[in-house]
mmCIF file of C-alpha atoms in Angstrom:
data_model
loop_
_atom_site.group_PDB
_atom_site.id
_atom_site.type_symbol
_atom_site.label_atom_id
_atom_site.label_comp_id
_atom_site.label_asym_id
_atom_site.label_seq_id
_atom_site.Cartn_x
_atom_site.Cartn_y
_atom_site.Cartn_z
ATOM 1 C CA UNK L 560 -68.055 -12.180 -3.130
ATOM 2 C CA UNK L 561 -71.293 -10.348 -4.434
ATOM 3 C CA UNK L 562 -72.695 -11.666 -7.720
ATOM 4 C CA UNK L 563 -72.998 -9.277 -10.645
ATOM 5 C CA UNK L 564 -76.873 -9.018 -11.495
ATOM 6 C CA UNK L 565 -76.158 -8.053 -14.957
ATOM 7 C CA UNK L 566 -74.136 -11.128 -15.653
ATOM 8 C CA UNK L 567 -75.969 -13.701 -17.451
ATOM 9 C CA UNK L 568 -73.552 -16.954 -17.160
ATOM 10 C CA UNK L 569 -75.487 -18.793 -19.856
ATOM 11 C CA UNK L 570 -74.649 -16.400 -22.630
ATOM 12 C CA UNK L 571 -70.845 -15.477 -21.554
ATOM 13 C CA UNK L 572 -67.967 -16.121 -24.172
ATOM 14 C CA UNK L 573 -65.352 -18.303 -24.486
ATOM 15 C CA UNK L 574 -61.729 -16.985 -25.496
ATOM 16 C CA UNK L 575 -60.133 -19.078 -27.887
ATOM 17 C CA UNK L 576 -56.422 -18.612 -29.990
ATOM 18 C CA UNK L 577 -56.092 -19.047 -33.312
ATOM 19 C CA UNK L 578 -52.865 -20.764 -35.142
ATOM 20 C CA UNK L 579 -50.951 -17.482 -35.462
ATOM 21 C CA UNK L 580 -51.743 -16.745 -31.356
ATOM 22 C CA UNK L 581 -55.081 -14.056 -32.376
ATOM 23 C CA UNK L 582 -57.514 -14.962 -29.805
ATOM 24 C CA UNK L 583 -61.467 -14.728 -30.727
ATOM 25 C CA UNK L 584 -64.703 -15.449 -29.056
ATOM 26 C CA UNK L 585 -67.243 -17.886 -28.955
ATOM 27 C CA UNK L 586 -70.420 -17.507 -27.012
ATOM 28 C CA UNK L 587 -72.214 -20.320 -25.324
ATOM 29 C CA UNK L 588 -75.342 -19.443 -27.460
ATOM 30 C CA UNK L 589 -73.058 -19.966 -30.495
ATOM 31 C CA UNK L 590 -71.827 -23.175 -29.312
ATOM 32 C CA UNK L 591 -75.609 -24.443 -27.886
ATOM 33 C CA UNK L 592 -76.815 -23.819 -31.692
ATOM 34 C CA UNK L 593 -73.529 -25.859 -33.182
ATOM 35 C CA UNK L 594 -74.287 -28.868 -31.059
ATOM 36 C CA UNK L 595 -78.101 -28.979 -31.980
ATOM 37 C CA UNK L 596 -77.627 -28.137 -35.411
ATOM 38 C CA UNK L 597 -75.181 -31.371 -35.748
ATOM 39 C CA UNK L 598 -77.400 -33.429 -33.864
ATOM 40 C CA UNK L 599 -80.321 -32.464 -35.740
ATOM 41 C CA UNK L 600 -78.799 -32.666 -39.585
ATOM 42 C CA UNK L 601 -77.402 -36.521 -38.539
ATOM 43 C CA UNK L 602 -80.623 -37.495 -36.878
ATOM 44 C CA UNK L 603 -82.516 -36.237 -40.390
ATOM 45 C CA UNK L 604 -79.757 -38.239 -42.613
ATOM 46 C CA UNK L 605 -79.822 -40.720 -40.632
ATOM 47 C CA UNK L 606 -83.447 -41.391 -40.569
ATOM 48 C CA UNK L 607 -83.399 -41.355 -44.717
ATOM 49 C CA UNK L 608 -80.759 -43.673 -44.458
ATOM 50 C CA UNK L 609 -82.495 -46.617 -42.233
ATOM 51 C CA UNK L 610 -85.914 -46.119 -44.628
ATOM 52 C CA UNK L 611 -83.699 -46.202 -47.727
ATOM 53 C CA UNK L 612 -81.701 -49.707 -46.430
ATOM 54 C CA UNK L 613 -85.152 -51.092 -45.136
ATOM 55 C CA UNK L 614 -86.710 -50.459 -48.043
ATOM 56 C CA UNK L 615 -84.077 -52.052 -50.490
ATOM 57 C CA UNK L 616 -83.849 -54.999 -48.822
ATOM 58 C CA UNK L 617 -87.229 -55.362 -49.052
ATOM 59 C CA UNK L 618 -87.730 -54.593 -52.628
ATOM 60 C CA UNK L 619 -84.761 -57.246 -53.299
ATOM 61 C CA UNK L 620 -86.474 -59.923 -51.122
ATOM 62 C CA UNK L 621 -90.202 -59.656 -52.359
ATOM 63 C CA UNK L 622 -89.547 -58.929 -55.908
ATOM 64 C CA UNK L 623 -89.662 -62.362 -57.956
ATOM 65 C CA UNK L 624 -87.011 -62.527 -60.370
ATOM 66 C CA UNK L 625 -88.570 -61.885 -63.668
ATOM 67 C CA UNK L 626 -89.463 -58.845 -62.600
ATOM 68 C CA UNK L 627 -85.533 -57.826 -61.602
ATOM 69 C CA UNK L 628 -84.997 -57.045 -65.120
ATOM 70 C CA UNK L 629 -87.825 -54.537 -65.599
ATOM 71 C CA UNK L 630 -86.677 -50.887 -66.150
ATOM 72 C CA UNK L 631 -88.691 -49.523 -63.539
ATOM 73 C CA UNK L 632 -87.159 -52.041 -61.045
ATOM 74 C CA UNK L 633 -83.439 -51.104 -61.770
ATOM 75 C CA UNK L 634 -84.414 -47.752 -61.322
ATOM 76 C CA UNK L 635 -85.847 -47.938 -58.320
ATOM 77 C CA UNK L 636 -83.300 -50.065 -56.948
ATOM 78 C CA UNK L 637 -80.489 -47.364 -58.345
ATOM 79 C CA UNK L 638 -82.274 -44.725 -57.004
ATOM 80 C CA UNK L 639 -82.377 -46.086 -53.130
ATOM 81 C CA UNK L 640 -78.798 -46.995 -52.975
ATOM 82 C CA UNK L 641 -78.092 -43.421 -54.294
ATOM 83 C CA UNK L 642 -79.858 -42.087 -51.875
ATOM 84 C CA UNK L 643 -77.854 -44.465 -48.898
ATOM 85 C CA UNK L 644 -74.642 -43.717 -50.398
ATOM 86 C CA UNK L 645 -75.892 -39.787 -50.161
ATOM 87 C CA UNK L 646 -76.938 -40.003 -46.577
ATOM 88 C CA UNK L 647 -73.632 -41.673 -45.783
ATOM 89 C CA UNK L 648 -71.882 -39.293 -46.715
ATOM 90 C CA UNK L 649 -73.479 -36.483 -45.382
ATOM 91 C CA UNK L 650 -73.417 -38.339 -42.060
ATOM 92 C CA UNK L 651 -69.679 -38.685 -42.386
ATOM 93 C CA UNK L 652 -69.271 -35.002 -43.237
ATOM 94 C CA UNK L 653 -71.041 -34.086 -40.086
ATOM 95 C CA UNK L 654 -68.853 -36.104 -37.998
ATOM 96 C CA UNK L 655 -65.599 -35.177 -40.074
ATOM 97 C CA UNK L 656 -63.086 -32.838 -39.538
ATOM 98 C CA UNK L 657 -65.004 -30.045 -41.167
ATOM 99 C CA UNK L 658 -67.465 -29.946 -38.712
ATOM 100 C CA UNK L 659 -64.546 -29.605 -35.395
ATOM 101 C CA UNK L 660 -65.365 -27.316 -32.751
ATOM 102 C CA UNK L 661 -62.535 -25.455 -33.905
ATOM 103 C CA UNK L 662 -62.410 -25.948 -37.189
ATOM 104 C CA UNK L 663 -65.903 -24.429 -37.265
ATOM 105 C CA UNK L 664 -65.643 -21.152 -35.290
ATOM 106 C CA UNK L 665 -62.201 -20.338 -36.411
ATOM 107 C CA UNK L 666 -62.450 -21.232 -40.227
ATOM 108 C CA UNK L 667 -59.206 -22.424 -40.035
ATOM 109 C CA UNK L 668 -59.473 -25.350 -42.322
ATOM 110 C CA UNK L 669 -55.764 -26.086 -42.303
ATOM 111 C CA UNK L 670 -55.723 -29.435 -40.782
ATOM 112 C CA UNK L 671 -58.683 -30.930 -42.991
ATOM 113 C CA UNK L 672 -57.356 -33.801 -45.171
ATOM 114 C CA UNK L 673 -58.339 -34.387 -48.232
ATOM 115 C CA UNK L 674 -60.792 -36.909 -47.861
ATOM 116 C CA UNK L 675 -62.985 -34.958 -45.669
ATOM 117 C CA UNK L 676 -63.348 -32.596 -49.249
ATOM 118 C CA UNK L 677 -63.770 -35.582 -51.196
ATOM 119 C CA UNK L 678 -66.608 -36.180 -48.730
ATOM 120 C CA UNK L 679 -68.690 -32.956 -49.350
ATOM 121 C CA UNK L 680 -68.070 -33.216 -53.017
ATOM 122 C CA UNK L 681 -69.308 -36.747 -53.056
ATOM 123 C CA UNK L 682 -72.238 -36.020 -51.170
ATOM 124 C CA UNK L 683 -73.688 -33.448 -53.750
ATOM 125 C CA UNK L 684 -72.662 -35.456 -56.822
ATOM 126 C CA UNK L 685 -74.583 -38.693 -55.268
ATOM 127 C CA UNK L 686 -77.475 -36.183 -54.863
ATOM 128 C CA UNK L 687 -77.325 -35.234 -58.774
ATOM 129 C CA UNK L 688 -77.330 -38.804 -59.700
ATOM 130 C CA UNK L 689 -80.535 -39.256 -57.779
ATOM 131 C CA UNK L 690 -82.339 -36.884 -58.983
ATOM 132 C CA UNK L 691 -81.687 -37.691 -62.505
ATOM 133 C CA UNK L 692 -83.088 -41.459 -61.572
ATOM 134 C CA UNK L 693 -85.931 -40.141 -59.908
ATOM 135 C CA UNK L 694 -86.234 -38.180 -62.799
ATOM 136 C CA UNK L 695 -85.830 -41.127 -65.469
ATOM 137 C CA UNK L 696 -88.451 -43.405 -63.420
ATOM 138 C CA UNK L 697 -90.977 -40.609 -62.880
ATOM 139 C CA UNK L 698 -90.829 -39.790 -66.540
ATOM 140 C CA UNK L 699 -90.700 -43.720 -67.377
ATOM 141 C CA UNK L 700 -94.377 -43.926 -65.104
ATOM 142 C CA UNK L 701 -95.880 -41.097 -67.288
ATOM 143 C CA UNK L 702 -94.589 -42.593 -70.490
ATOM 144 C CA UNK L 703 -96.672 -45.745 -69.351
ATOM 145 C CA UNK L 704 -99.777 -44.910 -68.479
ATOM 146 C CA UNK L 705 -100.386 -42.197 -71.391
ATOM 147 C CA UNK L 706 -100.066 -45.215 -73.924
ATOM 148 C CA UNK L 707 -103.319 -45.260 -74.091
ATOM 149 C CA UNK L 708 -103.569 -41.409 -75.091
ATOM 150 C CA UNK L 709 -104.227 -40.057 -78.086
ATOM 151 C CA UNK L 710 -101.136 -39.562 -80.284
ATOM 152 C CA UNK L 711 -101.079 -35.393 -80.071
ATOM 153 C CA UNK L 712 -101.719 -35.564 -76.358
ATOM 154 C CA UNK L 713 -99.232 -38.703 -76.138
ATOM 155 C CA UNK L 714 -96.572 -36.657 -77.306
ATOM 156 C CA UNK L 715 -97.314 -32.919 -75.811
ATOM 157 C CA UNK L 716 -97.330 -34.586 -71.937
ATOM 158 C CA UNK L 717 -94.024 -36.153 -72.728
ATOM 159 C CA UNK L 718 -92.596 -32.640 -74.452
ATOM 160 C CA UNK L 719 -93.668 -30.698 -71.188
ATOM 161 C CA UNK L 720 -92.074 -34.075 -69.109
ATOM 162 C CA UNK L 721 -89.380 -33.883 -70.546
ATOM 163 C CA UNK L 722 -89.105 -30.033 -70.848
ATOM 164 C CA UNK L 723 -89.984 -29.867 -66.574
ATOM 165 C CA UNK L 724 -87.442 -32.903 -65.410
ATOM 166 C CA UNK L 725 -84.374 -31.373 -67.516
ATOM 167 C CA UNK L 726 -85.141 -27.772 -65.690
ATOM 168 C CA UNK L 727 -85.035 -29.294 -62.648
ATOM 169 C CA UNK L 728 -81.803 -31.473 -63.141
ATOM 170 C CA UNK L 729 -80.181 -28.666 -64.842
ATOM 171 C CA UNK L 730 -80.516 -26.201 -61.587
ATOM 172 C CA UNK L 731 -79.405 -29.679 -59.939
ATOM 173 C CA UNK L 732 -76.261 -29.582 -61.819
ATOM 174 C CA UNK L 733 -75.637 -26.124 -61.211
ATOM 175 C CA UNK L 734 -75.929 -26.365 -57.768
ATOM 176 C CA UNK L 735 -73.854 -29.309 -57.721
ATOM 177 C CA UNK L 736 -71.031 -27.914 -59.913
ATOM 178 C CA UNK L 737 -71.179 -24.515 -57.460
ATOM 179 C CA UNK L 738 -70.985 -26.031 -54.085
ATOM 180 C CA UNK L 739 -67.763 -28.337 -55.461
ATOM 181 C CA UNK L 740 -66.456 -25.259 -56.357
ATOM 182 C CA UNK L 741 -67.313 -23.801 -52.774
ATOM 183 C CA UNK L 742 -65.756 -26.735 -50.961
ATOM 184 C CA UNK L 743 -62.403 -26.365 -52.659
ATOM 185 C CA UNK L 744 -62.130 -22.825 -52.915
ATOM 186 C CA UNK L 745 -63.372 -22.534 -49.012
ATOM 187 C CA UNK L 746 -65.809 -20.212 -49.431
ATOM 188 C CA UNK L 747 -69.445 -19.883 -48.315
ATOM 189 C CA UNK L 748 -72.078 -20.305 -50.883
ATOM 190 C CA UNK L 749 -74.517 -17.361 -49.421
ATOM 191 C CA UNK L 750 -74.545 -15.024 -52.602
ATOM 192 C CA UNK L 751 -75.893 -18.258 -53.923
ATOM 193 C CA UNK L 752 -79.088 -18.680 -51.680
ATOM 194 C CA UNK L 753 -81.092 -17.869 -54.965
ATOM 195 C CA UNK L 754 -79.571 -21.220 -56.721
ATOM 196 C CA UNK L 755 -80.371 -23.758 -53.377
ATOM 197 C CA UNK L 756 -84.403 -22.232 -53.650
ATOM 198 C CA UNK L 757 -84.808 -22.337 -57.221
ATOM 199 C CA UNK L 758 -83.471 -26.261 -57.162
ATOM 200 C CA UNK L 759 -85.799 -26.987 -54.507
ATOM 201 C CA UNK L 760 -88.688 -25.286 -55.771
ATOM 202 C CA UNK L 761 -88.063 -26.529 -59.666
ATOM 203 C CA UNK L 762 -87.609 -30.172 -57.813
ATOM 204 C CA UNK L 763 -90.708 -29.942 -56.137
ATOM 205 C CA UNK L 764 -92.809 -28.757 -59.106
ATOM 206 C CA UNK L 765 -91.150 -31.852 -61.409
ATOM 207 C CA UNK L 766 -92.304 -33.960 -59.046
ATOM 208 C CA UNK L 767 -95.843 -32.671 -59.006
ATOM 209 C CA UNK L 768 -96.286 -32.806 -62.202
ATOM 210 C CA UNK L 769 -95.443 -36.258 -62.837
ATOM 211 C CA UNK L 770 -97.409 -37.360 -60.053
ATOM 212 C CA UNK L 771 -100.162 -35.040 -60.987
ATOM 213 C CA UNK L 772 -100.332 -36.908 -64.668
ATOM 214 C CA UNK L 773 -100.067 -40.405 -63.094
ATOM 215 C CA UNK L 774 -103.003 -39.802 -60.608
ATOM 216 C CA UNK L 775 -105.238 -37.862 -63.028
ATOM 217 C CA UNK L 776 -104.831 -41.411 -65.490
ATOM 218 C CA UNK L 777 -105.772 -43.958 -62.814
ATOM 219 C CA UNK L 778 -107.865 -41.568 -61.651
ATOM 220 C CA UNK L 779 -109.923 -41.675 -65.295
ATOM 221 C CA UNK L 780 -109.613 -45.478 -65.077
ATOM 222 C CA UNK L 781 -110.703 -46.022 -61.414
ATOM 223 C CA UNK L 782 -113.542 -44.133 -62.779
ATOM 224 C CA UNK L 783 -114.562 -46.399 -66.063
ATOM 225 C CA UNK L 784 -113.975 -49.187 -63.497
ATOM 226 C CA UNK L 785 -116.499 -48.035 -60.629
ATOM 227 C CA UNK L 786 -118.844 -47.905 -63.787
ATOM 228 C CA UNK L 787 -119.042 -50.914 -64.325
ATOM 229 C CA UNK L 788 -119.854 -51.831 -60.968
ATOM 230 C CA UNK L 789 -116.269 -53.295 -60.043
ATOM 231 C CA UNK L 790 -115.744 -51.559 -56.820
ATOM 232 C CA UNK L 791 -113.184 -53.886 -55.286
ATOM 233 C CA UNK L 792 -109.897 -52.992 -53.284
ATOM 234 C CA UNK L 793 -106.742 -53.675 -55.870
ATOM 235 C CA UNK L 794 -103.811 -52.460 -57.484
ATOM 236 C CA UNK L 795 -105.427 -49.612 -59.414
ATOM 237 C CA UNK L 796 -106.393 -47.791 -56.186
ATOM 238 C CA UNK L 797 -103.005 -49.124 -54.699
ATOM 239 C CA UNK L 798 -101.584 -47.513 -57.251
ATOM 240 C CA UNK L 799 -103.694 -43.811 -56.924
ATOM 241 C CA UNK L 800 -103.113 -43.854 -53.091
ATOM 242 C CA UNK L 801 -99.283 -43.855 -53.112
ATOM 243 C CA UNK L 802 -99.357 -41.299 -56.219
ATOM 244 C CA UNK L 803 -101.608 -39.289 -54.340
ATOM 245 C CA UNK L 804 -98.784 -39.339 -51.396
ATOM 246 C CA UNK L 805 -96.515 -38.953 -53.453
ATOM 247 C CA UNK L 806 -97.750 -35.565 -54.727
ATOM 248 C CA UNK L 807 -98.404 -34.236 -51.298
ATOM 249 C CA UNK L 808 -95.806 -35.195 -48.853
ATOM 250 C CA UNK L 809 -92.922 -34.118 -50.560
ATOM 251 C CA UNK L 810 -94.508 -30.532 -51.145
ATOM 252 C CA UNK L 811 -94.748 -30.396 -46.963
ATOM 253 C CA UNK L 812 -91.466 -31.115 -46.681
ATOM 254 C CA UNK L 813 -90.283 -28.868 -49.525
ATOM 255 C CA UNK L 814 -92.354 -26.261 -47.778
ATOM 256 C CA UNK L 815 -90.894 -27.134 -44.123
ATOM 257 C CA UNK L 816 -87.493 -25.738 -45.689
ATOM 258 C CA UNK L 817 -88.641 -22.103 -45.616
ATOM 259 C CA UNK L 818 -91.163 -21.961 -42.613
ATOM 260 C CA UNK L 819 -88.838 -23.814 -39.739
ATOM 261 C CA UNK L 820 -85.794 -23.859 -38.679
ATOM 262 C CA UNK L 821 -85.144 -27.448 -39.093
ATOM 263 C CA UNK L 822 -81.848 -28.172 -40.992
ATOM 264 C CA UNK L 823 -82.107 -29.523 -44.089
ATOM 265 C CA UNK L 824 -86.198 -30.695 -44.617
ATOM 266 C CA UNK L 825 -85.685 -30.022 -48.675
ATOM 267 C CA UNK L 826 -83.775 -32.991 -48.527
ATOM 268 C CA UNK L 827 -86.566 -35.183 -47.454
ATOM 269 C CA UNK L 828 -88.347 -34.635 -50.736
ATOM 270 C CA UNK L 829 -85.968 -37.173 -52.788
ATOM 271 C CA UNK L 830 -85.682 -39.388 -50.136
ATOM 272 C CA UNK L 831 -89.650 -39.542 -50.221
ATOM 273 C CA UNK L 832 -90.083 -40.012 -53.514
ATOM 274 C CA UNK L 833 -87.485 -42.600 -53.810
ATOM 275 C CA UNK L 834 -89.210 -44.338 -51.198
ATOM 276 C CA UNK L 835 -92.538 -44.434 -52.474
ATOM 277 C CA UNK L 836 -91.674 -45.396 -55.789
ATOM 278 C CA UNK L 837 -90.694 -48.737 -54.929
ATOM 279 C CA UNK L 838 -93.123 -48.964 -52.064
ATOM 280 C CA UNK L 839 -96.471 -48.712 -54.576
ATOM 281 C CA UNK L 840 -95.287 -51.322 -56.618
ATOM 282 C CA UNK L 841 -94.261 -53.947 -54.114
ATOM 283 C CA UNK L 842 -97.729 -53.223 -52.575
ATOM 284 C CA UNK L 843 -99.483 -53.283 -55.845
ATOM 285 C CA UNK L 844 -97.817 -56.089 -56.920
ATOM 286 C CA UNK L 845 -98.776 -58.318 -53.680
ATOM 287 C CA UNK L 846 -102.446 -57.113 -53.705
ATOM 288 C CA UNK L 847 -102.615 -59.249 -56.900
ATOM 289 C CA UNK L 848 -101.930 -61.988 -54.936
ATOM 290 C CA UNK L 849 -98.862 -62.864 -57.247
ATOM 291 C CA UNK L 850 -96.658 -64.126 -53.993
ATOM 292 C CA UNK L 851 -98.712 -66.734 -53.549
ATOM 293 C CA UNK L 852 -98.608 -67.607 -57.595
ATOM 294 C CA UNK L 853 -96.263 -69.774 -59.306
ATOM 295 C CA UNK L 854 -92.920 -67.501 -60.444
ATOM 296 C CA UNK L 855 -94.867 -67.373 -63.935
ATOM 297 C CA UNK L 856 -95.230 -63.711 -65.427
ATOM 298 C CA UNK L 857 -98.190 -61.446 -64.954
ATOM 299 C CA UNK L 858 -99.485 -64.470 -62.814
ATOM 300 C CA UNK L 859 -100.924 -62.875 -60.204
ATOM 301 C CA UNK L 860 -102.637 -59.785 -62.185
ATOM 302 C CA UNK L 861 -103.501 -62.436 -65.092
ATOM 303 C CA UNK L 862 -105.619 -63.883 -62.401
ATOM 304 C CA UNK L 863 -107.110 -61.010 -61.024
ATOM 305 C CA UNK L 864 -107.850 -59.251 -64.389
ATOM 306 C CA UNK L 865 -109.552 -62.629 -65.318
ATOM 307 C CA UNK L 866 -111.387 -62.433 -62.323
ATOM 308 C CA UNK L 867 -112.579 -58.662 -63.210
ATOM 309 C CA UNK L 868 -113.461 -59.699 -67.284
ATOM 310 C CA UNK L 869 -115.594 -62.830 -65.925
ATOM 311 C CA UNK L 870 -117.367 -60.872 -63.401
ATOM 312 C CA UNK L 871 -117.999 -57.948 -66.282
ATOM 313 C CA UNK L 872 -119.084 -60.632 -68.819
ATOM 314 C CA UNK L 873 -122.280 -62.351 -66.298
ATOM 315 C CA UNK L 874 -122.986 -58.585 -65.803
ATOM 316 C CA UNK L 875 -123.592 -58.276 -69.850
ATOM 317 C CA UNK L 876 -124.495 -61.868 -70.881
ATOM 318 C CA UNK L 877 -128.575 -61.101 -70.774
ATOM 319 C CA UNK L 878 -127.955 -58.208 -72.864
ATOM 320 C CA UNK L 879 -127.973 -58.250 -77.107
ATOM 321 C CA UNK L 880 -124.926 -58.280 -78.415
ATOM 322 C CA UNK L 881 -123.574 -55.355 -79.781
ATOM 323 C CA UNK L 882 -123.882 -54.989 -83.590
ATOM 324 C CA UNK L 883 -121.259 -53.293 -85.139
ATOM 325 C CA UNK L 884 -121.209 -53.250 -89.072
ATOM 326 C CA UNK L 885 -117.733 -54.542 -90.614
ATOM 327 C CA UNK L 886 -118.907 -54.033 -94.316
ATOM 328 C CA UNK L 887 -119.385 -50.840 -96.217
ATOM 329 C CA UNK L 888 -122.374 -52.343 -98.143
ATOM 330 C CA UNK L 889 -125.884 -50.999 -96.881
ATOM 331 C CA UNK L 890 -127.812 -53.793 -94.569
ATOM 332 C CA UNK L 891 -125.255 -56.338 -94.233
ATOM 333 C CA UNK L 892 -124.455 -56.476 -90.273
ATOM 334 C CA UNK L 893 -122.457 -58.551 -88.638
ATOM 335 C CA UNK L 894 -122.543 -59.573 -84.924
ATOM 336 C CA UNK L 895 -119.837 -59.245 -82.924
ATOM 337 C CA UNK L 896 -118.128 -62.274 -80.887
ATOM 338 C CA UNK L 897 -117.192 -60.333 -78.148
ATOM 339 C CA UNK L 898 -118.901 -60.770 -74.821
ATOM 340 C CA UNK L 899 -117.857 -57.497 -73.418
ATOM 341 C CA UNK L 900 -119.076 -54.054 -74.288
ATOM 342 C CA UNK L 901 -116.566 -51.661 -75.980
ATOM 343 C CA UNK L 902 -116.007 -49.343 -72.858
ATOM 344 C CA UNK L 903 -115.423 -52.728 -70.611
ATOM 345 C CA UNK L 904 -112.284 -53.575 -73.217
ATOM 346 C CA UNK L 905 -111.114 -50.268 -72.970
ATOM 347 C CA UNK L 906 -110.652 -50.661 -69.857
ATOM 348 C CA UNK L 907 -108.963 -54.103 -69.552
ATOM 349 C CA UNK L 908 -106.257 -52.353 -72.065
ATOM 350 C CA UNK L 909 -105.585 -49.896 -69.682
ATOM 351 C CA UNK L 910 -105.325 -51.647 -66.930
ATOM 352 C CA UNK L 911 -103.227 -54.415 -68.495
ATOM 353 C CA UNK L 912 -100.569 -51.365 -69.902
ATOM 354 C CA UNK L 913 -100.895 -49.662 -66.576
ATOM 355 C CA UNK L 914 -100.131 -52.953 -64.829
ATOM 356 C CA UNK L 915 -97.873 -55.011 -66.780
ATOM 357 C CA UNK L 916 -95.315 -51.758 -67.944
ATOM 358 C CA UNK L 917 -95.052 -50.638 -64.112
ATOM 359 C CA UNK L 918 -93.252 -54.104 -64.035
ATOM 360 C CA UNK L 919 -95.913 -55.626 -61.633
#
């Protein structure tokens, strides 16, 4: 028997009958692109969902407990297990009944219980709820270290906050109220492509901007601190390094969902950030040196901080002290008690808010 040359086995279709005996095709292609889009989707969940249960465990272990009360700690803590719950159920979706070989190519959903849609409906919700804690703990960060602002400029960062994370959570809820709606009604959500980019992209920007205000303020203080000759490794640069991270990584990822054909990068960007949340403050907090302190509070950045004032004070002690006149009457100075120059307390206050409210 003489082989056809214009047959191409690895593209040839497969005949299969439906329910009501209507036979359809399926080509090899079609089912090559199935298999790796499964294996792909559960390999990305299920790499979020090892870093997230790594992570937690580790924040639970190497946080002391006065600091398991802090708000930024809860949040954190919320946020992760959001974020495993999430990737647990989008693993089990993948694996579920909605994703059968049949099931799939005919769109005969007939035989899908109703778990598998409390599944997919799950999933999304879970994904709302983290972004609103992601939200709440960015905007909680912000709120922190612009203590130290001026009232005006105080309040108009935490207007356009505030303004920027309910955008993004509202387009969250959208989506998230839509693709329910999807899943019940069994329809595709494709007239609705405009809804998954303008989450993602509103997301993305949130998180920019947070992490954009956060760096910019240690970046000021990092600043007064080189200054003043204290040039050492600590928190404060900790601190810049991860926002810094924080601001880039999940933008590459964000960007990864238009320019490959990876499944599902966009959903990296929450996982990130819930990641390095945590992960900046447990390495902040141990640069301190507090897990070798006593379980007393602030003990390790007490320490360091009164490490950094002595060091600033021998720096200043062969210098006059600063006069600074107390009294409205003419000629009647008084010399002030302090050993450190103005912009050196300035400094300490900063540090100590941007330390102490981050829950370190």
């Amino acid at each position: 028997m003489s082989s056809d040359p214009t047959f191409d086995a690895f593209s040839q279709s497969i005949t299969l009958i439906m329910q009501d005996g209507t036979p359809f095709n399926v080509t090899i292609p079609e089912v090559d692109d199935f298999i790796l889009y499964s294996v792909q989707i559960c390999i990305n969940y299920a790499a979020q969902l090892g870093a997230s249960v790594v992570l937690l465990v580790l924040l639970a272990l190497l946080t002391k407990a006065d600091k398991r009360t802090s708000p930024i700690f809860i949040l954190n803590s919320i946020s992760l297990a959001f974020n495993i719950i999430r990737n647990v159920l989008q693993c089990l979706y993948f694996t579920g009944q909605f994703n059968e070989f049949y099931t799939f190519f005919s769109g005969d959903f007939s035989t899908v219980p109703g778990s598998a849609f409390a599944i997919s409906i799950a999933a999304t919700v879970f994904t709302f709820l983290l972004l609103v804690t992601i939200e709440m703990s960015l905007l909680l960060q912000v709120h922190v270290v612009s203590a130290t602002l001026r009232k005006v400029y105080r309040h108009i960062i935490l207007a356009i906050s505030i303004a920027i994370a309910s955008l993004a959570i509202a387009f969250r809820l959208a989506l998230c109220i839509m693709n329910a709606r999807a899943t019940l009604s069994l329809t595709y959500l494709l007239p609705l492509d405009w809804l998954f980019s303008a989450t993602n992209v509103t997301t993305t920007i949130s998180i920019c901007w947070f992490c954009a205000v956060f760096v910019t303020k240690i970046g000021f203080a990092l600043e007064q601190r080189h200054r003043l000759g204290l040039r050492s490794f600590g928190p404060l640069q900790i601190l810049f390094m991860v926002g810094c991270q924080t601001l880039v990584i999940p933008v590459i990822f964000s960007i990864l969902e238009y320019t490959t054909n990876l499944p599902s990068m966009d959903s990296n960007v929450l996982t990130l950030v819930s990641i390095f949340l945590p992960l900046s403050s447990m390495w902040a907090a141990s640069s301190t040196g507090g897990s070798a302190q006593a379980p007393t509070p602030l003990g390790g950045q007490r320490k360091y901080l009164s490490t950094i004032r002595s060091s600033i004070a021998s720096r200043f002690s062969e210098k006059k002290p600063l006069r600074t006149s107390l009294s409205p009457v003419k000629g009647s100075p008084r010399t002030s008690t302090s050993p450190l120059p103005t912009p050196a307390l300035e400094v300490f206050r900063q540090v100590d808010l941007d330390l102490e409210k981050q829950g370190f």
